[in-house]
Tab-separated table of C-alpha atoms in Angstrom:
chain	number	residue	atom	x	y	z
A	1	MET	CA	24.794	-84.670	396.467
A	2	PRO	CA	21.414	-83.341	395.348
A	3	ALA	CA	19.625	-86.071	397.323
A	4	ALA	CA	20.856	-84.414	400.522
A	5	ALA	CA	18.768	-81.307	399.851
A	6	ALA	CA	16.447	-80.429	402.721
A	7	PRO	CA	12.903	-81.795	402.193
A	8	ASP	CA	11.466	-78.319	402.085
A	9	ALA	CA	14.070	-76.847	399.788
A	10	PRO	CA	12.391	-75.353	396.718
A	11	ARG	CA	12.759	-77.523	393.595
A	12	ARG	CA	12.596	-76.459	390.007
A	13	ARG	CA	9.062	-76.601	388.648
A	14	GLY	CA	9.884	-75.781	385.015
A	15	PRO	CA	12.726	-76.051	382.553
A	16	ARG	CA	16.096	-75.356	384.099
A	17	ALA	CA	17.042	-71.703	384.018
A	18	ASP	CA	20.520	-72.571	382.817
A	19	GLY	CA	19.073	-74.251	379.730
A	20	THR	CA	20.160	-77.801	380.526
A	21	ASP	CA	17.939	-80.665	379.454
A	22	THR	CA	15.553	-81.429	382.311
A	23	ARG	CA	14.243	-84.610	380.710
A	24	GLY	CA	17.800	-85.780	380.209
A	25	ALA	CA	18.683	-84.960	383.815
A	26	ILE	CA	15.686	-86.936	385.075
A	27	ARG	CA	16.557	-89.813	382.800
A	28	ALA	CA	20.161	-89.887	383.997
A	29	ALA	CA	19.060	-89.696	387.626
A	30	ALA	CA	16.576	-92.521	387.069
A	31	ALA	CA	19.197	-94.724	385.420
A	32	ALA	CA	21.512	-94.171	388.380
A	33	GLU	CA	18.772	-94.779	390.961
A	34	PHE	CA	17.534	-97.966	389.239
A	35	ALA	CA	21.087	-99.257	388.968
A	36	GLU	CA	22.059	-98.448	392.556
A	37	ARG	CA	18.825	-99.138	394.427
A	38	GLY	CA	16.899	-101.351	392.038
A	39	PHE	CA	13.460	-100.775	390.582
A	40	ALA	CA	11.536	-101.474	393.785
A	41	SER	CA	13.508	-99.145	396.058
A	42	ALA	CA	13.941	-96.295	393.622
A	43	THR	CA	11.076	-93.814	393.876
A	44	ILE	CA	9.839	-90.900	391.825
A	45	ARG	CA	10.817	-88.792	394.838
A	46	SER	CA	14.363	-90.147	395.075
A	47	ILE	CA	14.847	-89.766	391.339
A	48	ALA	CA	13.530	-86.201	391.458
A	49	ALA	CA	15.836	-85.394	394.361
A	50	ARG	CA	18.814	-86.786	392.523
A	51	ALA	CA	17.939	-84.785	389.403
A	52	ASP	CA	17.266	-81.758	391.598
A	53	VAL	CA	13.762	-81.235	390.230
A	54	ASP	CA	10.285	-81.345	391.675
A	55	PRO	CA	8.691	-84.833	391.695
A	56	ALA	CA	5.703	-83.360	389.860
A	57	LEU	CA	8.007	-82.660	386.950
A	58	VAL	CA	9.007	-86.321	386.786
A	59	HIS	CA	5.330	-87.266	386.662
A	60	HIS	CA	4.732	-84.590	384.052
A	61	TYR	CA	7.472	-85.809	381.757
A	62	PHE	CA	7.308	-89.565	382.248
A	63	GLY	CA	3.992	-90.475	383.860
A	64	SER	CA	4.912	-93.329	386.178
A	65	LYS	CA	7.971	-95.021	387.616
A	66	ALA	CA	7.331	-98.001	385.334
A	67	ALA	CA	7.127	-95.751	382.282
A	68	LEU	CA	10.327	-94.016	383.341
A	69	PHE	CA	11.970	-97.414	383.742
A	70	ARG	CA	10.942	-98.396	380.229
A	71	ASP	CA	12.237	-95.089	378.931
A	72	VAL	CA	15.596	-95.498	380.650
A	73	THR	CA	15.941	-99.092	379.491
A	74	GLN	CA	14.773	-98.044	376.017
A	75	ILE	CA	11.849	-100.421	375.924
A	76	PRO	CA	9.345	-98.433	373.875
A	77	VAL	CA	6.553	-101.006	374.157
A	78	ASP	CA	4.812	-101.457	377.490
A	79	PRO	CA	4.396	-105.191	378.054
A	80	ALA	CA	1.727	-104.445	380.655
A	81	ALA	CA	-0.336	-102.260	378.312
A	82	GLY	CA	-2.172	-105.180	376.738
A	83	LEU	CA	-2.623	-107.094	379.988
A	84	PRO	CA	-6.085	-105.859	380.970
A	85	GLY	CA	-7.437	-107.173	377.687
A	86	VAL	CA	-5.598	-110.446	378.189
A	87	LEU	CA	-6.859	-110.872	381.736
A	88	ALA	CA	-10.433	-110.101	380.767
A	89	GLY	CA	-12.329	-112.781	378.883
A	90	PRO	CA	-13.009	-116.433	379.651
A	91	PRO	CA	-10.592	-117.697	382.342
A	92	GLU	CA	-10.369	-121.096	380.657
A	93	GLN	CA	-8.741	-119.449	377.629
A	94	LEU	CA	-6.371	-117.215	379.592
A	95	GLY	CA	-3.426	-119.487	378.739
A	96	MET	CA	-3.949	-118.957	375.024
A	97	ARG	CA	-4.476	-115.216	375.346
A	98	LEU	CA	-1.376	-114.803	377.508
A	99	ALA	CA	0.777	-116.974	375.240
A	100	ARG	CA	-0.382	-115.034	372.191
A	101	HIS	CA	0.236	-111.694	373.938
A	102	VAL	CA	3.771	-112.540	375.072
A	103	LEU	CA	4.873	-114.218	371.841
A	104	THR	CA	3.408	-111.385	369.748
A	105	LEU	CA	5.276	-108.772	371.812
A	106	TRP	CA	8.554	-110.586	371.125
A	107	GLU	CA	7.929	-110.587	367.366
A	108	ASP	CA	8.353	-106.809	367.409
A	109	PRO	CA	12.038	-105.879	367.077
A	110	ALA	CA	11.292	-102.574	368.838
A	111	PHE	CA	10.421	-104.639	371.906
A	112	ARG	CA	12.773	-107.561	371.411
A	113	THR	CA	16.015	-105.732	370.698
A	114	PRO	CA	16.237	-103.634	373.880
A	115	LEU	CA	15.015	-106.561	375.977
A	116	LEU	CA	17.689	-108.850	374.563
A	117	THR	CA	20.254	-106.119	375.218
A	118	ILE	CA	19.248	-106.170	378.877
A	119	VAL	CA	19.534	-109.958	378.971
A	120	ARG	CA	22.944	-109.705	377.323
A	121	SER	CA	24.190	-107.219	379.886
A	122	ALA	CA	22.795	-109.437	382.647
A	123	LEU	CA	24.896	-112.250	381.215
A	124	VAL	CA	27.985	-110.072	381.549
A	125	ASP	CA	27.212	-108.920	385.068
A	126	PRO	CA	24.386	-110.548	387.075
A	127	GLU	CA	23.932	-107.327	389.030
A	128	ARG	CA	22.665	-105.705	385.839
A	129	ALA	CA	19.699	-108.061	385.850
A	130	ARG	CA	18.426	-106.395	388.984
A	131	PRO	CA	16.254	-103.645	387.483
A	132	LEU	CA	14.648	-106.142	385.093
A	133	ARG	CA	14.148	-108.676	387.890
A	134	GLU	CA	12.571	-106.120	390.183
A	135	TYR	CA	10.363	-104.775	387.437
A	136	LEU	CA	9.126	-108.292	386.716
A	137	GLU	CA	8.699	-109.204	390.377
A	138	SER	CA	7.060	-106.004	391.527
A	139	GLN	CA	5.039	-105.046	388.439
A	140	LEU	CA	4.483	-107.406	385.581
A	141	LEU	CA	4.200	-110.810	387.266
A	142	PRO	CA	1.961	-109.607	390.149
A	143	ALA	CA	-0.375	-107.997	387.614
A	144	VAL	CA	-1.208	-111.501	386.427
A	145	ALA	CA	-0.854	-113.310	389.770
A	146	ARG	CA	-3.416	-111.160	391.559
A	147	GLU	CA	-6.078	-112.304	389.106
A	148	LEU	CA	-5.483	-115.934	390.057
A	149	PRO	CA	-6.648	-118.000	393.023
A	150	GLY	CA	-4.389	-119.766	395.502
A	151	PRO	CA	-1.446	-118.766	397.707
A	152	ASP	CA	1.039	-120.152	395.168
A	153	ALA	CA	-0.307	-117.985	392.339
A	154	PRO	CA	2.953	-115.944	392.185
A	155	GLN	CA	4.995	-119.105	391.686
A	156	ARG	CA	2.572	-120.450	389.088
A	157	VAL	CA	2.784	-117.214	387.081
A	158	VAL	CA	6.590	-117.437	387.137
A	159	LEU	CA	6.402	-121.021	385.877
A	160	ALA	CA	4.054	-119.950	383.079
A	161	ALA	CA	6.519	-117.181	382.254
A	162	THR	CA	9.448	-119.623	382.085
A	163	GLN	CA	7.562	-121.711	379.546
A	164	LEU	CA	6.928	-118.678	377.364
A	165	ILE	CA	10.428	-117.220	377.709
A	166	GLY	CA	11.925	-120.595	376.852
A	167	ILE	CA	9.980	-120.446	373.579
A	168	VAL	CA	11.183	-116.887	372.973
A	169	LEU	CA	14.812	-117.869	373.576
A	170	GLY	CA	14.578	-120.887	371.289
A	171	ARG	CA	12.817	-118.907	368.542
A	172	HIS	CA	14.652	-115.577	368.607
A	173	VAL	CA	18.110	-116.372	370.020
A	174	VAL	CA	19.030	-119.999	369.348
A	175	GLY	CA	16.807	-120.194	366.270
A	176	LEU	CA	15.679	-123.817	366.542
A	177	ALA	CA	13.763	-124.781	363.403
A	178	GLU	CA	10.913	-126.324	365.422
A	179	LEU	CA	10.350	-122.881	366.947
A	180	THR	CA	11.050	-120.607	363.975
A	181	ARG	CA	8.947	-122.456	361.402
A	182	PRO	CA	5.555	-122.203	363.177
A	183	THR	CA	3.570	-118.983	363.284
A	184	VAL	CA	3.036	-117.214	366.593
A	185	GLU	CA	-0.547	-118.463	366.579
A	186	GLN	CA	0.597	-122.061	366.124
A	187	LEU	CA	3.218	-121.784	368.851
A	188	ALA	CA	0.810	-120.080	371.227
A	189	GLY	CA	-1.685	-122.867	370.625
A	190	ARG	CA	1.010	-125.458	371.254
A	191	VAL	CA	2.006	-124.114	374.695
A	192	ALA	CA	-1.354	-122.669	375.748
A	193	PRO	CA	-2.440	-125.874	377.577
A	194	THR	CA	0.752	-125.812	379.650
A	195	VAL	CA	0.367	-122.123	380.459
A	196	GLN	CA	-3.296	-122.681	381.297
A	197	ARG	CA	-2.457	-125.514	383.705
A	198	TYR	CA	0.084	-123.333	385.513
A	199	LEU	CA	-2.396	-120.489	385.801
A	200	ASP	CA	-5.146	-122.844	386.973
A	201	GLY	CA	-2.831	-124.660	389.381
A	202	THR	CA	-3.630	-127.987	387.717
A	203	ASP	CA	-0.117	-128.531	386.382
A	204	GLN	CA	0.893	-131.195	388.881
A	205	ALA	CA	0.826	-134.830	387.872
B	1	MET	CA	44.243	-123.674	351.283
B	2	PRO	CA	44.937	-127.009	352.967
B	3	ALA	CA	41.409	-128.201	352.186
B	4	ALA	CA	42.323	-128.169	348.505
B	5	ALA	CA	44.962	-130.884	348.985
B	6	ALA	CA	44.407	-133.892	346.722
B	7	PRO	CA	42.415	-136.662	348.459
B	8	ASP	CA	45.336	-139.039	348.228
B	9	ALA	CA	47.974	-136.586	349.402
B	10	PRO	CA	49.791	-137.992	352.433
B	11	ARG	CA	48.769	-136.376	355.713
B	12	ARG	CA	50.762	-136.130	358.886
B	13	ARG	CA	50.160	-139.106	361.151
B	14	GLY	CA	52.158	-137.872	364.133
B	15	PRO	CA	53.217	-134.628	365.772
B	16	ARG	CA	54.262	-131.980	363.298
B	17	ALA	CA	57.901	-132.176	362.342
B	18	ASP	CA	58.270	-128.422	362.722
B	19	GLY	CA	57.224	-128.666	366.360
B	20	THR	CA	53.987	-126.714	366.084
B	21	ASP	CA	51.089	-127.688	368.324
B	22	THR	CA	49.029	-130.269	366.443
B	23	ARG	CA	46.189	-130.210	368.975
B	24	GLY	CA	46.088	-126.444	368.718
B	25	ALA	CA	46.067	-126.589	364.927
B	26	ILE	CA	43.153	-129.045	364.959
B	27	ARG	CA	41.304	-126.914	367.480
B	28	ALA	CA	41.761	-123.782	365.380
B	29	ALA	CA	40.663	-125.607	362.234
B	30	ALA	CA	37.602	-126.966	364.032
B	31	ALA	CA	36.630	-123.538	365.338
B	32	ALA	CA	36.873	-122.142	361.812
B	33	GLU	CA	34.927	-125.046	360.265
B	34	PHE	CA	32.149	-124.904	362.885
B	35	ALA	CA	31.868	-121.154	362.446
B	36	GLU	CA	31.848	-121.217	358.643
B	37	ARG	CA	29.924	-124.402	357.908
B	38	GLY	CA	28.065	-125.064	361.145
B	39	PHE	CA	28.206	-128.149	363.331
B	40	ALA	CA	26.223	-130.391	360.994
B	41	SER	CA	28.237	-129.693	357.829
B	42	ALA	CA	31.677	-129.639	359.411
B	43	THR	CA	33.217	-133.113	359.414
B	44	ILE	CA	36.210	-134.705	361.060
B	45	ARG	CA	37.561	-135.032	357.523
B	46	SER	CA	37.052	-131.359	356.637
B	47	ILE	CA	38.590	-130.269	359.920
B	48	ALA	CA	41.562	-132.570	359.420
B	49	ALA	CA	42.049	-131.261	355.870
B	50	ARG	CA	41.966	-127.695	357.103
B	51	ALA	CA	44.497	-128.487	359.838
B	52	ASP	CA	46.537	-130.473	357.309
B	53	VAL	CA	46.579	-133.603	359.458
B	54	ASP	CA	45.259	-137.128	359.065
B	55	PRO	CA	41.616	-137.550	360.206
B	56	ALA	CA	42.796	-140.405	362.450
B	57	LEU	CA	44.800	-137.878	364.401
B	58	VAL	CA	41.667	-135.816	365.056
B	59	HIS	CA	39.944	-138.931	366.359
B	60	HIS	CA	43.013	-139.768	368.414
B	61	TYR	CA	43.185	-136.379	370.090
B	62	PHE	CA	39.512	-135.505	370.465
B	63	GLY	CA	37.439	-138.668	370.054
B	64	SER	CA	34.353	-137.426	368.217
B	65	LYS	CA	33.104	-134.365	366.408
B	66	ALA	CA	30.806	-133.615	369.343
B	67	ALA	CA	33.708	-133.851	371.798
B	68	LEU	CA	35.787	-131.578	369.560
B	69	PHE	CA	32.886	-129.134	369.443
B	70	ARG	CA	32.685	-129.073	373.226
B	71	ASP	CA	36.444	-128.584	373.404
B	72	VAL	CA	36.366	-125.683	370.963
B	73	THR	CA	33.418	-124.058	372.714
B	74	GLN	CA	35.066	-124.720	376.069
B	75	ILE	CA	32.186	-126.741	377.455
B	76	PRO	CA	34.031	-129.224	379.658
B	77	VAL	CA	30.918	-131.140	380.671
B	78	ASP	CA	29.200	-133.331	378.105
B	79	PRO	CA	25.439	-132.743	378.439
B	80	ALA	CA	24.827	-136.001	376.584
B	81	ALA	CA	27.042	-138.074	378.896
B	82	GLY	CA	24.321	-138.619	381.477
B	83	LEU	CA	21.551	-139.165	378.912
B	84	PRO	CA	21.645	-142.972	378.673
B	85	GLY	CA	21.006	-143.173	382.420
B	86	VAL	CA	18.223	-140.601	382.117
B	87	LEU	CA	16.576	-142.399	379.204
B	88	ALA	CA	16.750	-145.760	380.939
B	89	GLY	CA	14.324	-146.359	383.779
B	90	PRO	CA	10.541	-146.112	383.986
B	91	PRO	CA	9.166	-144.038	381.072
B	92	GLU	CA	6.504	-142.513	383.304
B	93	GLN	CA	9.252	-140.826	385.368
B	94	LEU	CA	11.343	-139.660	382.406
B	95	GLY	CA	10.110	-136.081	382.876
B	96	MET	CA	11.503	-135.965	386.408
B	97	ARG	CA	14.808	-137.588	385.468
B	98	LEU	CA	15.303	-135.270	382.503
B	99	ALA	CA	14.382	-132.156	384.509
B	100	ARG	CA	16.766	-133.171	387.284
B	101	HIS	CA	19.554	-133.916	384.775
B	102	VAL	CA	19.255	-130.607	382.926
B	103	LEU	CA	18.822	-128.425	386.005
B	104	THR	CA	21.715	-130.179	387.797
B	105	LEU	CA	24.015	-129.592	384.806
B	106	TRP	CA	23.242	-125.884	384.936
B	107	GLU	CA	24.118	-125.688	388.644
B	108	ASP	CA	27.745	-126.393	387.708
B	109	PRO	CA	29.550	-123.143	386.824
B	110	ALA	CA	31.987	-125.168	384.699
B	111	PHE	CA	29.028	-126.023	382.474
B	112	ARG	CA	26.976	-122.880	382.903
B	113	THR	CA	29.605	-120.216	382.321
B	114	PRO	CA	30.761	-121.272	378.829
B	115	LEU	CA	27.170	-121.991	377.798
B	116	LEU	CA	26.020	-118.552	378.874
B	117	THR	CA	28.977	-117.071	377.001
B	118	ILE	CA	27.714	-118.752	373.848
B	119	VAL	CA	24.206	-117.407	374.461
B	120	ARG	CA	25.676	-113.956	375.022
B	121	SER	CA	27.593	-114.040	371.764
B	122	ALA	CA	24.439	-115.282	370.015
B	123	LEU	CA	22.679	-112.199	371.370
B	124	VAL	CA	25.332	-110.018	369.774
B	125	ASP	CA	25.273	-111.795	366.431
B	126	PRO	CA	22.561	-114.375	365.645
B	127	GLU	CA	24.932	-116.149	363.266
B	128	ARG	CA	27.026	-117.140	366.268
B	129	ALA	CA	24.143	-119.235	367.567
B	130	ARG	CA	24.565	-121.553	364.613
B	131	PRO	CA	27.048	-124.074	366.051
B	132	LEU	CA	24.985	-124.358	369.235
B	133	ARG	CA	21.747	-124.671	367.270
B	134	GLU	CA	23.153	-127.354	365.013
B	135	TYR	CA	24.656	-129.256	367.923
B	136	LEU	CA	21.284	-129.232	369.648
B	137	GLU	CA	19.334	-130.120	366.508
B	138	SER	CA	21.636	-132.835	365.222
B	139	GLN	CA	22.907	-134.365	368.464
B	140	LEU	CA	21.342	-133.600	371.792
B	141	LEU	CA	17.646	-133.231	370.985
B	142	PRO	CA	17.481	-136.270	368.635
B	143	ALA	CA	19.146	-138.396	371.332
B	144	VAL	CA	15.997	-137.894	373.400
B	145	ALA	CA	13.481	-137.760	370.530
B	146	ARG	CA	14.422	-141.148	369.098
B	147	GLU	CA	13.408	-142.771	372.371
B	148	LEU	CA	9.890	-141.370	372.071
B	149	PRO	CA	6.895	-142.488	370.036
B	150	GLY	CA	5.084	-140.386	367.469
B	151	PRO	CA	6.076	-138.390	364.385
B	152	ASP	CA	6.020	-135.144	366.377
B	153	ALA	CA	8.539	-136.414	368.956
B	154	PRO	CA	11.235	-133.936	367.774
B	155	GLN	CA	8.881	-131.012	368.340
B	156	ARG	CA	7.782	-132.346	371.728
B	157	VAL	CA	11.391	-132.663	372.877
B	158	VAL	CA	12.035	-129.057	371.840
B	159	LEU	CA	8.983	-127.937	373.823
B	160	ALA	CA	10.216	-129.861	376.875
B	161	ALA	CA	13.600	-128.179	376.404
B	162	THR	CA	12.017	-124.717	376.263
B	163	GLN	CA	10.324	-125.349	379.613
B	164	LEU	CA	13.624	-126.361	381.196
B	165	ILE	CA	15.683	-123.586	379.607
B	166	GLY	CA	13.110	-121.040	380.721
B	167	ILE	CA	13.696	-122.215	384.292
B	168	VAL	CA	17.465	-121.993	383.796
B	169	LEU	CA	17.198	-118.446	382.438
B	170	GLY	CA	14.956	-117.322	385.287
B	171	ARG	CA	17.159	-118.959	387.935
B	172	HIS	CA	20.655	-118.224	386.676
B	173	VAL	CA	20.321	-115.061	384.582
B	174	VAL	CA	17.331	-113.000	385.703
B	175	GLY	CA	17.468	-114.396	389.248
B	176	LEU	CA	13.756	-114.453	390.037
B	177	ALA	CA	13.273	-115.325	393.709
B	178	GLU	CA	10.635	-117.953	392.915
B	179	LEU	CA	13.303	-119.792	390.918
B	180	THR	CA	16.412	-119.182	393.041
B	181	ARG	CA	14.898	-120.086	396.436
B	182	PRO	CA	13.865	-123.692	395.625
B	183	THR	CA	16.388	-126.495	395.390
B	184	VAL	CA	17.026	-128.186	392.062
B	185	GLU	CA	15.049	-131.177	393.304
B	186	GLN	CA	12.071	-128.978	394.174
B	187	LEU	CA	12.182	-127.171	390.836
B	188	ALA	CA	12.579	-130.411	388.918
B	189	GLY	CA	9.567	-131.810	390.737
B	190	ARG	CA	7.611	-128.666	389.946
B	191	VAL	CA	8.145	-128.830	386.159
B	192	ALA	CA	8.433	-132.607	385.785
B	193	PRO	CA	4.699	-133.090	385.030
B	194	THR	CA	4.904	-130.541	382.209
B	195	VAL	CA	8.059	-132.132	380.780
B	196	GLN	CA	6.475	-135.572	381.103
B	197	ARG	CA	3.364	-134.460	379.221
B	198	TYR	CA	5.465	-133.100	376.356
B	199	LEU	CA	7.493	-136.295	376.165
B	200	ASP	CA	4.340	-138.436	376.311
B	201	GLY	CA	2.502	-136.260	373.800
B	202	THR	CA	-0.326	-135.690	376.275
B	203	ASP	CA	0.325	-131.966	376.679
B	204	GLN	CA	-2.609	-130.780	374.601
B	205	ALA	CA	-5.740	-129.563	376.341
């Protein structure tokens, strides 16, 4: 197993001498690592070891672990890319900005299709939800939660996410007329107060 | 095609003389009608015609169109069965009762598994979401909406449903820790104020 290579063993720094596809090897190693160890436990180093390449090469080709994850799962749009802009701006309108951001992302088939494929495979085998779950729990959700006050901020962000994903499911999978007829802007406006209350922690009765 | 039989043609009133499975024939006809015409357009009469049996026999074996739909889709638990009890009681606690009802239903694998199978097939082919969508839009959601005031009650019930289904997806499919650790009672309590606001029409900022 390549992972058993001694820490100081020299690793390839360039394209493989035997002409095999280094990017493809890294991608395959990453898919295996994410599947076996999950997103959180898999590391650039462990993926590099498995692919028998230098970690610097993984960074060179893919940038970050999150970017590699998106590549492997074929999600070409980074849902976190727009977050800084969403999180900036008046806090009292964060609910609307976040709702608009999430619902707009899901309008794009290039984002929606691979994501729904992951959900579908998670429905076949719950274990397959693990990379997505760990990506959400270790990357995307904390990126929002750390901007919010209160020890229950992580839970409140998850609740806000459930409201938005429920809309996505009803609009793009079940196709309920009440959710397909409105524009994204109308829908975002409709759920923004709920999302805002979760983010503010004022959602309790 | 059996459906082309003259309206006054005699239909079988008892088990088929040739010993075939009448229940099975009705079930197959119903599956075909629901798939081709959708839940709303399929009728006991059209299903009976397709199965070449008397409509009374469909009623006798399956009760109602909704019950036949659940039978065909292999959903053994009727989500509407508990609704009268949920809708009765103090209106200001309807959000909590509805949240508890929906989340409790989804704890039962006998309910959850066939439902998730339908969602999965809808993810493969959006057209397959049609029977579920029409069942929701013509039966389940109106059963709640007609108890509520205001012309936008149907939309508000859908929004309440999206909040609850988002929780279900996060708990039972993605498996987010913030949604799997709490009990149903805790989760219901957590989202009840949001559900209540949608049902009351006080969800806007």
